[in-house]
CSV table of C-alpha atoms in Angstrom, one decimal:
chain,number,residue,atom,x,y,z
A,1,ALA,CA,109.1,78.1,165.6
A,2,PHE,CA,109.7,80.5,168.4
A,3,GLN,CA,108.4,78.0,171.0
A,4,LYS,CA,110.7,75.4,169.5
A,5,SER,CA,113.7,77.6,169.7
A,6,ILE,CA,112.9,78.5,173.3
A,7,LYS,CA,112.8,74.8,174.1
A,8,GLU,CA,116.1,74.3,172.5
A,9,ILE,CA,117.8,77.3,174.1
A,10,THR,CA,116.4,76.8,177.6
A,11,PRO,CA,118.9,74.1,178.9
A,12,LYS,CA,121.9,76.2,177.9
A,13,PHE,CA,120.4,79.4,179.2
A,14,LYS,CA,119.7,77.8,182.6
A,15,ALA,CA,123.3,76.4,182.7
A,16,VAL,CA,124.8,79.8,181.9
A,17,SER,CA,122.5,81.4,184.4
A,18,LYS,CA,123.8,79.0,187.1
A,19,ASP,CA,127.4,80.0,186.3
A,20,LYS,CA,126.6,83.7,186.4
A,21,LEU,CA,124.7,83.3,189.7
A,22,ASP,CA,127.6,81.4,191.2
A,23,GLN,CA,129.9,84.2,190.1
A,24,ILE,CA,128.0,87.0,191.8
A,25,LYS,CA,127.2,85.1,195.0
A,26,SER,CA,130.6,86.2,196.5
A,27,TYR,CA,130.1,89.8,195.3
A,28,PRO,CA,129.4,92.3,198.0
A,29,GLN,CA,126.5,94.7,198.6
A,30,ILE,CA,127.1,98.4,199.0
A,31,GLN,CA,126.8,98.3,202.8
A,32,ASP,CA,129.6,95.7,202.8
A,33,ILE,CA,131.9,98.1,201.0
A,34,ALA,CA,131.0,100.9,203.4
A,35,LYS,CA,131.9,98.8,206.4
A,36,GLU,CA,135.2,97.7,204.8
A,37,LEU,CA,136.4,101.2,204.2
A,38,THR,CA,136.9,101.7,207.9
A,39,ASN,CA,137.9,98.2,209.1
A,40,GLU,CA,141.4,97.0,210.2
A,41,HIS,CA,142.2,95.2,206.9
A,42,SER,CA,141.5,98.3,205.0
A,43,LYS,CA,143.7,100.3,207.2
A,44,LYS,CA,146.5,97.8,206.7
A,45,ALA,CA,146.0,97.9,203.0
A,46,ASN,CA,146.1,101.7,203.0
A,47,ALA,CA,149.4,101.7,205.0
A,48,TYR,CA,150.8,99.1,202.6
A,49,THR,CA,149.8,101.3,199.6
A,50,LYS,CA,151.4,104.3,201.2
A,51,LYS,CA,154.6,102.4,201.7
A,52,ILE,CA,154.7,101.4,198.1
A,53,LEU,CA,154.0,104.8,196.7
A,54,ASN,CA,156.4,106.5,199.1
A,55,THR,CA,159.2,104.4,197.6
A,56,PRO,CA,160.2,106.2,194.4
A,57,PRO,CA,160.2,104.0,191.3
A,58,THR,CA,163.5,103.4,189.6
A,59,GLY,CA,162.2,102.9,186.1
A,60,LYS,CA,164.3,99.8,185.8
A,61,LEU,CA,161.8,97.5,184.1
A,62,GLY,CA,162.3,93.8,184.8
A,63,GLN,CA,164.2,94.6,188.1
A,64,ASP,CA,161.7,96.8,190.0
A,65,THR,CA,158.1,95.6,190.5
A,66,ASN,CA,157.5,98.8,192.4
A,67,THR,CA,157.8,100.7,189.1
A,68,THR,CA,154.9,98.6,187.7
A,69,LEU,CA,152.8,99.4,190.7
A,70,HIS,CA,153.5,103.1,190.3
A,71,VAL,CA,152.5,102.8,186.6
A,72,ILE,CA,149.2,101.2,187.7
A,73,SER,CA,148.6,103.8,190.4
A,74,ASN,CA,149.2,106.6,187.9
A,75,ILE,CA,146.8,105.2,185.4
A,76,PHE,CA,144.0,105.5,187.9
A,77,LYS,CA,145.2,109.0,189.1
A,78,SER,CA,144.8,110.1,185.5
A,79,THR,CA,141.1,109.2,185.7
A,80,GLY,CA,140.6,110.7,189.1
A,81,GLU,CA,140.7,107.5,191.1
A,82,GLU,CA,142.9,106.2,193.8
A,83,CYS,CA,143.8,102.5,193.9
A,84,VAL,CA,144.8,100.5,197.0
A,85,PHE,CA,147.4,97.7,196.9
A,86,PHE,CA,147.3,94.7,199.3
A,87,ASP,CA,149.2,91.4,199.7
A,88,SER,CA,147.0,88.4,200.6
A,89,ARG,CA,150.1,86.5,201.6
A,90,GLN,CA,150.5,89.0,204.5
A,91,GLY,CA,147.0,88.4,205.8
A,92,HIS,CA,145.5,91.4,204.1
A,93,LYS,CA,141.8,90.6,203.6
A,94,LEU,CA,139.7,92.7,201.3
A,95,VAL,CA,136.4,92.1,199.5
A,96,ALA,CA,138.4,92.2,196.2
A,97,GLY,CA,140.4,89.2,197.4
A,98,ASP,CA,137.6,87.2,198.8
A,99,SER,CA,135.6,87.6,195.6
A,100,GLY,CA,138.4,86.2,193.4
A,101,CYS,CA,139.1,89.5,191.7
A,102,ALA,CA,142.6,90.0,190.4
A,103,ILE,CA,144.8,93.0,189.6
A,104,HIS,CA,143.4,93.6,186.1
A,105,GLU,CA,139.7,93.6,186.8
A,106,ALA,CA,139.9,97.2,188.1
A,107,PHE,CA,140.6,98.4,184.6
A,108,GLU,CA,137.1,97.8,183.5
A,109,LYS,CA,135.7,101.2,182.9
A,110,ASN,CA,132.0,100.6,183.8
A,111,LYS,CA,131.9,97.9,186.5
A,112,PRO,CA,128.6,96.1,186.8
A,113,PHE,CA,125.8,96.0,189.3
A,114,THR,CA,123.4,93.1,189.5
A,115,LEU,CA,119.8,93.7,190.5
A,116,ARG,CA,118.2,90.5,191.9
A,117,LEU,CA,114.4,90.2,192.1
A,118,LYS,CA,112.4,87.4,193.7
A,119,ASN,CA,110.2,87.5,190.6
A,120,MET,CA,109.1,89.9,187.9
A,121,GLN,CA,105.8,90.8,189.5
A,122,GLY,CA,104.9,94.5,188.8
A,123,LEU,CA,107.1,94.8,185.7
A,124,TYR,CA,105.5,96.0,182.4
A,125,GLY,CA,104.7,93.3,180.0
A,126,VAL,CA,105.0,90.4,182.5
A,127,THR,CA,102.0,88.0,182.2
A,128,ASP,CA,100.7,85.4,184.6
A,129,ASP,CA,102.3,82.7,182.4
A,130,ASP,CA,105.7,84.5,182.8
A,131,MET,CA,105.2,84.4,186.6
A,132,LYS,CA,104.8,80.7,186.5
A,133,ASP,CA,107.9,80.2,184.3
A,134,ASP,CA,110.1,83.2,183.7
A,135,THR,CA,112.6,81.4,181.4
A,136,LYS,CA,110.8,82.4,178.2
A,137,LYS,CA,110.6,86.1,179.2
A,138,LEU,CA,114.3,86.2,180.3
A,139,ILE,CA,115.4,84.6,177.0
A,140,GLU,CA,113.2,87.1,175.1
A,141,MET,CA,114.9,90.0,176.9
A,142,GLN,CA,118.4,88.6,176.5
A,143,THR,CA,117.7,88.2,172.7
A,144,ALA,CA,116.7,91.8,172.6
A,145,ILE,CA,119.9,92.9,174.3
A,146,ASP,CA,122.0,90.7,172.0
A,147,ASN,CA,120.4,92.3,169.0
A,148,GLY,CA,120.5,95.8,170.3
A,149,VAL,CA,116.7,96.3,170.1
A,150,ALA,CA,114.4,97.9,172.7
A,151,HIS,CA,112.2,95.7,174.9
A,152,PRO,CA,109.3,97.2,177.0
A,153,THR,CA,110.2,95.3,180.2
A,154,LEU,CA,113.8,96.3,180.0
A,155,THR,CA,112.8,99.9,179.4
A,156,HIS,CA,110.6,99.7,182.5
A,157,VAL,CA,113.5,98.3,184.6
A,158,LYS,CA,115.8,101.1,183.3
A,159,ASN,CA,113.3,103.8,184.3
A,160,LYS,CA,113.0,102.3,187.8
A,161,LEU,CA,116.7,102.0,188.2
A,162,SER,CA,117.1,105.6,187.1
A,163,ALA,CA,114.7,106.8,189.7
A,164,ALA,CA,116.3,104.7,192.5
A,165,LEU,CA,119.9,105.6,191.6
A,166,GLY,CA,119.3,109.3,190.7
A,167,VAL,CA,121.0,109.0,187.3
A,168,LYS,CA,119.7,109.6,183.8
A,169,LYS,CA,118.2,106.5,182.3
A,170,GLU,CA,120.3,107.0,179.2
A,171,ARG,CA,123.4,106.2,181.3
A,172,ILE,CA,122.0,102.8,182.4
A,173,ILE,CA,123.0,99.9,180.1
A,174,ILE,CA,121.4,96.5,180.9
A,175,SER,CA,123.9,94.0,179.5
A,176,GLU,CA,122.6,90.6,180.7
A,177,VAL,CA,119.6,89.0,182.3
A,178,PHE,CA,119.6,85.5,183.8
A,179,SER,CA,117.7,83.3,186.2
A,180,GLY,CA,118.4,82.5,189.8
A,181,SER,CA,115.5,84.6,191.0
A,182,ASP,CA,115.5,87.2,188.2
A,183,CYS,CA,118.7,89.0,187.7
A,184,PHE,CA,119.5,92.2,185.7
A,185,LYS,CA,123.1,92.9,185.2
A,186,TYR,CA,123.8,96.6,184.3
A,187,THR,CA,126.3,99.4,184.3
A,188,VAL,CA,126.0,103.1,184.8
A,189,ASP,CA,128.1,104.9,182.2
A,190,SER,CA,131.0,107.0,183.5
A,191,LEU,CA,130.1,107.1,187.2
A,192,THR,CA,132.1,109.9,188.8
A,193,PHE,CA,134.0,109.7,192.1
A,194,GLN,CA,131.4,112.0,193.7
A,195,GLU,CA,128.5,109.8,192.5
A,196,LYS,CA,130.2,106.7,193.9
A,197,GLN,CA,130.6,108.3,197.2
A,198,ARG,CA,127.0,109.4,197.2
A,199,MET,CA,125.9,105.8,196.6
A,200,ILE,CA,128.1,104.5,199.4
A,201,GLN,CA,126.8,107.0,201.9
A,202,GLY,CA,123.2,106.9,200.7
A,203,ASP,CA,122.8,103.1,200.1
A,204,PRO,CA,120.2,103.0,197.3
A,205,THR,CA,118.8,99.6,198.4
A,206,ARG,CA,115.9,101.2,200.2
A,207,ARG,CA,114.9,103.2,197.1
A,208,LEU,CA,115.3,100.1,194.9
A,209,ALA,CA,112.9,98.2,197.3
A,210,GLN,CA,110.4,101.1,196.8
A,211,GLN,CA,110.7,100.8,193.0
A,212,PHE,CA,110.7,97.1,192.7
A,213,GLN,CA,107.9,95.1,194.5
A,214,GLN,CA,110.0,91.9,194.6
A,215,PHE,CA,113.4,93.5,195.3
A,216,LYS,CA,115.9,90.9,196.8
A,217,GLU,CA,119.3,92.5,196.7
A,218,LEU,CA,121.8,94.6,194.8
A,219,LYS,CA,125.2,93.0,194.1
A,220,ILE,CA,128.1,95.1,193.0
A,221,HIS,CA,131.4,94.4,191.4
A,222,PRO,CA,134.0,94.3,194.3
A,223,LEU,CA,136.2,96.9,192.6
A,224,LEU,CA,133.4,99.3,191.6
A,225,PHE,CA,134.0,101.8,194.4
A,226,ARG,CA,137.7,101.3,194.9
A,227,PRO,CA,140.3,99.8,192.5
A,228,ALA,CA,142.3,97.2,194.5
A,229,PHE,CA,145.2,95.0,193.5
A,230,ASP,CA,146.6,91.9,195.2
A,231,VAL,CA,150.3,91.9,194.5
A,232,ALA,CA,150.3,88.1,195.2
A,233,ASN,CA,149.0,87.7,191.7
A,234,PHE,CA,152.4,88.4,190.2
A,235,ASP,CA,154.4,85.3,189.2
A,236,LYS,CA,158.1,85.8,188.5
A,237,LYS,CA,158.2,82.6,186.4
A,238,GLY,CA,156.3,84.5,183.8
A,239,ASP,CA,158.7,87.5,183.8
A,240,LYS,CA,160.5,88.2,180.5
A,241,SER,CA,162.2,91.0,178.7
A,242,PHE,CA,161.4,91.5,175.1
A,243,VAL,CA,163.7,94.6,174.8
A,244,GLY,CA,165.9,92.9,172.2
A,245,ALA,CA,163.5,90.2,171.0
A,246,SER,CA,161.8,90.2,167.7
A,247,SER,CA,161.1,86.5,166.9
A,248,LYS,CA,158.0,85.1,165.4
A,249,PHE,CA,156.5,81.7,166.1
A,250,GLN,CA,153.7,79.5,164.8
A,251,VAL,CA,151.5,78.7,167.8
A,252,GLY,CA,148.6,76.4,168.3
A,253,PRO,CA,147.4,72.9,167.1
A,254,ALA,CA,149.0,71.6,163.9
A,255,ASN,CA,145.9,72.3,161.7
A,256,MET,CA,145.2,75.8,163.0
A,257,LYS,CA,148.4,77.6,163.9
A,258,ARG,CA,148.6,81.4,164.1
A,259,GLU,CA,151.6,83.6,164.1
A,260,TYR,CA,152.9,84.9,167.4
A,261,THR,CA,155.1,88.1,167.2
A,262,GLN,CA,157.1,88.9,170.3
A,263,PRO,CA,156.4,92.4,171.6
A,264,THR,CA,159.7,94.1,170.9
A,265,GLY,CA,160.7,96.7,173.5
A,266,TRP,CA,158.3,95.6,176.2
A,267,THR,CA,158.9,94.0,179.6
A,268,ARG,CA,156.5,91.3,180.8
A,269,TYR,CA,155.5,90.8,184.5
A,270,GLY,CA,154.0,87.3,184.8
A,271,LEU,CA,150.6,86.7,186.3
A,272,LYS,CA,149.8,83.7,188.5
A,273,VAL,CA,147.8,81.6,186.1
A,274,LEU,CA,149.6,78.2,186.1
A,275,GLY,CA,147.5,75.6,187.9
A,276,LYS,CA,144.4,77.8,187.7
A,277,TYR,CA,142.7,75.9,184.9
A,278,ASN,CA,142.2,72.2,184.1
A,279,ASP,CA,145.7,72.0,182.7
A,280,ASP,CA,148.6,74.3,181.7
A,281,LYS,CA,149.1,73.3,178.1
A,282,TRP,CA,147.2,76.4,176.9
A,283,LEU,CA,150.3,78.3,178.1
A,284,HIS,CA,153.1,76.0,179.2
A,285,PRO,CA,155.4,74.5,178.0
A,286,PHE,CA,155.8,76.9,175.0
A,287,ASN,CA,155.3,75.3,171.6
A,288,ASP,CA,153.2,72.5,173.0
A,289,ALA,CA,150.5,71.4,170.6
A,290,GLY,CA,147.9,72.5,173.2
A,291,ASN,CA,149.1,76.1,173.3
A,292,TRP,CA,146.6,78.8,172.7
A,293,TRP,CA,147.2,81.6,170.2
A,294,ARG,CA,149.0,84.8,171.5
A,295,ALA,CA,147.7,88.3,171.3
A,296,PHE,CA,147.6,91.7,173.2
A,297,HIS,CA,144.9,93.7,174.9
A,298,GLY,CA,145.0,97.3,176.3
A,299,THR,CA,143.3,99.3,178.9
A,300,LYS,CA,142.2,102.6,177.3
A,301,ARG,CA,139.4,103.3,174.7
A,302,ALA,CA,140.3,101.4,171.6
A,303,GLN,CA,139.8,104.2,169.1
A,304,VAL,CA,142.3,102.6,166.8
A,305,TYR,CA,139.8,99.7,166.4
A,306,ASN,CA,136.8,102.1,165.8
A,307,VAL,CA,134.8,100.1,168.4
A,308,ASP,CA,132.2,101.2,170.9
A,309,PRO,CA,133.0,99.9,174.5
A,310,ALA,CA,136.2,98.0,174.0
A,311,ASP,CA,137.6,100.0,177.0
A,312,ALA,CA,138.1,97.3,179.6
A,313,MET,CA,140.4,94.6,180.8
A,314,ALA,CA,137.6,93.0,182.6
A,315,ASN,CA,137.2,90.1,184.9
A,316,ILE,CA,140.3,88.5,183.6
A,317,HIS,CA,141.8,86.4,186.4
A,318,ASN,CA,138.5,84.7,187.5
A,319,ASN,CA,135.7,85.8,185.3
A,320,GLY,CA,137.3,86.5,181.9
A,321,PHE,CA,136.9,89.7,179.8
A,322,LEU,CA,133.8,91.8,179.2
A,323,PRO,CA,132.7,91.5,175.6
A,324,ALA,CA,132.2,94.6,173.5
A,325,GLN,CA,128.7,95.0,172.1
A,326,ARG,CA,127.7,96.4,168.7
A,327,ALA,CA,131.3,96.7,167.7
A,328,ALA,CA,132.9,97.1,164.3
A,329,TYR,CA,134.2,93.6,164.1
A,330,GLY,CA,131.3,91.9,165.8
A,331,PRO,CA,130.4,91.5,169.5
A,332,GLY,CA,133.3,90.0,171.4
A,333,VAL,CA,136.5,90.7,173.3
A,334,TYR,CA,138.9,92.8,171.3
A,335,CYS,CA,142.6,92.1,171.0
A,336,SER,CA,145.3,92.1,168.4
A,337,PRO,CA,148.0,89.6,167.4
A,338,LYS,CA,150.1,92.5,166.2
A,339,PRO,CA,152.0,94.4,169.0
A,340,PRO,CA,152.1,97.7,167.1
A,341,THR,CA,148.4,97.6,166.6
A,342,ALA,CA,147.7,96.8,170.2
A,343,GLU,CA,150.1,99.6,171.3
A,344,GLY,CA,147.7,102.1,169.7
A,345,TYR,CA,145.4,101.6,172.7
A,346,ALA,CA,147.8,100.8,175.5
A,347,ALA,CA,147.4,103.2,178.5
A,348,GLU,CA,150.2,105.8,178.8
A,349,VAL,CA,151.4,107.6,182.0
A,350,THR,CA,154.1,110.1,182.9
A,351,MET,CA,155.8,109.9,186.3
A,352,ASP,CA,158.9,110.8,188.2
A,353,ILE,CA,161.5,108.1,188.6
A,354,GLN,CA,164.7,108.2,190.8
A,355,ASP,CA,167.9,106.6,189.7
A,356,ASN,CA,170.5,106.0,192.5
A,357,ASN,CA,173.9,105.9,190.8
A,358,ASN,CA,176.5,105.2,193.5
A,359,GLY,CA,174.7,107.6,195.9
A,360,ASN,CA,174.0,110.2,193.2
A,361,ILE,CA,170.2,110.4,193.1
A,362,GLN,CA,168.8,111.7,189.9
A,363,THR,CA,165.1,112.5,189.4
A,364,GLN,CA,163.6,112.7,185.9
A,365,ARG,CA,160.2,112.4,184.1
A,366,LYS,CA,159.6,109.3,182.0
A,367,LYS,CA,156.6,107.9,180.1
A,368,PHE,CA,155.5,104.3,180.2
A,369,LYS,CA,152.9,102.3,178.3
A,370,PHE,CA,150.8,99.4,179.7
A,371,MET,CA,148.9,96.6,178.1
A,372,LEU,CA,148.2,92.8,178.6
A,373,GLN,CA,149.6,89.8,177.0
A,374,VAL,CA,146.8,87.3,176.4
A,375,ALA,CA,146.1,83.8,175.0
A,376,VAL,CA,143.2,83.0,172.8
A,377,LYS,CA,141.7,79.5,172.4
A,378,PRO,CA,142.2,78.1,168.9
A,379,GLY,CA,139.0,77.2,167.1
A,380,ALA,CA,137.1,77.7,163.9
A,381,ASN,CA,134.4,79.7,165.7
A,382,THR,CA,136.6,81.4,168.3
A,383,LEU,CA,136.8,84.7,166.3
A,384,THR,CA,133.9,86.6,164.7
A,385,PRO,CA,133.7,86.4,160.9
A,386,ARG,CA,134.6,90.1,160.7
A,387,SER,CA,137.9,89.6,162.5
A,388,ASN,CA,141.0,90.1,160.4
A,389,ASP,CA,144.8,89.8,160.7
A,390,ASN,CA,145.1,92.9,162.8
A,391,VAL,CA,142.0,92.9,164.9
A,392,TRP,CA,140.5,89.8,166.6
A,393,SER,CA,137.1,89.8,168.2
A,394,VAL,CA,136.8,86.7,170.5
A,395,GLN,CA,133.2,85.7,170.6
A,396,ASN,CA,133.3,83.9,174.0
A,397,LYS,CA,135.0,85.7,176.8
A,398,ASP,CA,136.0,82.3,178.3
A,399,ASN,CA,138.3,81.8,175.3
A,400,ILE,CA,140.7,84.6,176.2
A,401,ARG,CA,143.0,84.6,179.2
A,402,ALA,CA,145.6,87.2,180.3
A,403,TYR,CA,148.9,85.9,181.5
A,404,GLY,CA,151.2,88.9,181.7
A,405,ILE,CA,151.4,92.7,182.2
A,406,LEU,CA,153.5,94.5,179.6
A,407,ILE,CA,155.3,97.7,180.4
A,408,LYS,CA,157.3,99.8,178.0
A,409,GLU,CA,159.2,103.1,178.4
A,410,VAL,CA,158.5,105.5,175.6
A,411,PRO,CA,160.1,108.8,174.5
């Protein structure tokens, strides 16, 4: 039965692996990031960032994009990180832009590495048959990951990664394996700024080559070492104020509509998503039968949902979200159709704003909250069986798309 299931699974596994490999091909290696930090494009982006942050925010949501950028900057400052802004329309060229990363991907808490091996020679539990055809072994390991159970080969890989990176093996989480050589996608929990700097300066690829006989390369998420935002991803066509709005709509195909509640009190900054996919009916025009359901997704740990790693707005613009594993409502991407529920895990920052009233400049402290407005593909199997009216767990990360940043001033 196992052999039969492997035979059935293999074509889909190989197709998914090809997509994942295509995705990481444009991702940099650590030495690429180290070089970028001192090149001319980086210097221009740093100057651009300084100009933005030296311009005081007005706090006038819907009128001042600069306020939104200050909110984003302060979210990272609160976690000990500094973000850089750039504008690809002005010729700014950063790895983040080349790799298709968008403004929101930086909010993923633990951004992934991908270890690529030429083959699995030297790994515990790998047989001669596995060397001839690695698909069965890879599917076996991915099944173990999906079910949250230990696998001896994965344990061996974690031990070697721990030795090469100089971090405790308990912090290493292997989330995916796929073919295209043999790829192990993993994160290191809560990497500090100092640890990231040590990695950039020390370049662990030599130590990885010592640990893994068939080491090929180490790919990293473009925003792992430095959050970066391309302001060209904003789209004014999607801007909207919900300050006085409280309407409810039925959205989706005729036979599976869901209620959309406008996020009262929030201001939306549109994201450049029209024309990005095969057609725009998932979003525009509103009330089209092809519209996807509407929901909301935040950027801080979703304690209100009692879930494990639903901490990230990950890979949204190009690569979708990062699913939460072993979560209360089933593995998937967590969101809520209820704005008040989603607000419980919206990031919050406090900052100084300046109001110029006929030459009378007043400075005051204000608080702002931040979350995403998302669309979810309608379907009988889109949500996990444990999803409910307040909490949705979207099983396939490709079935959820962000189309707006929501900002709200709070007392």
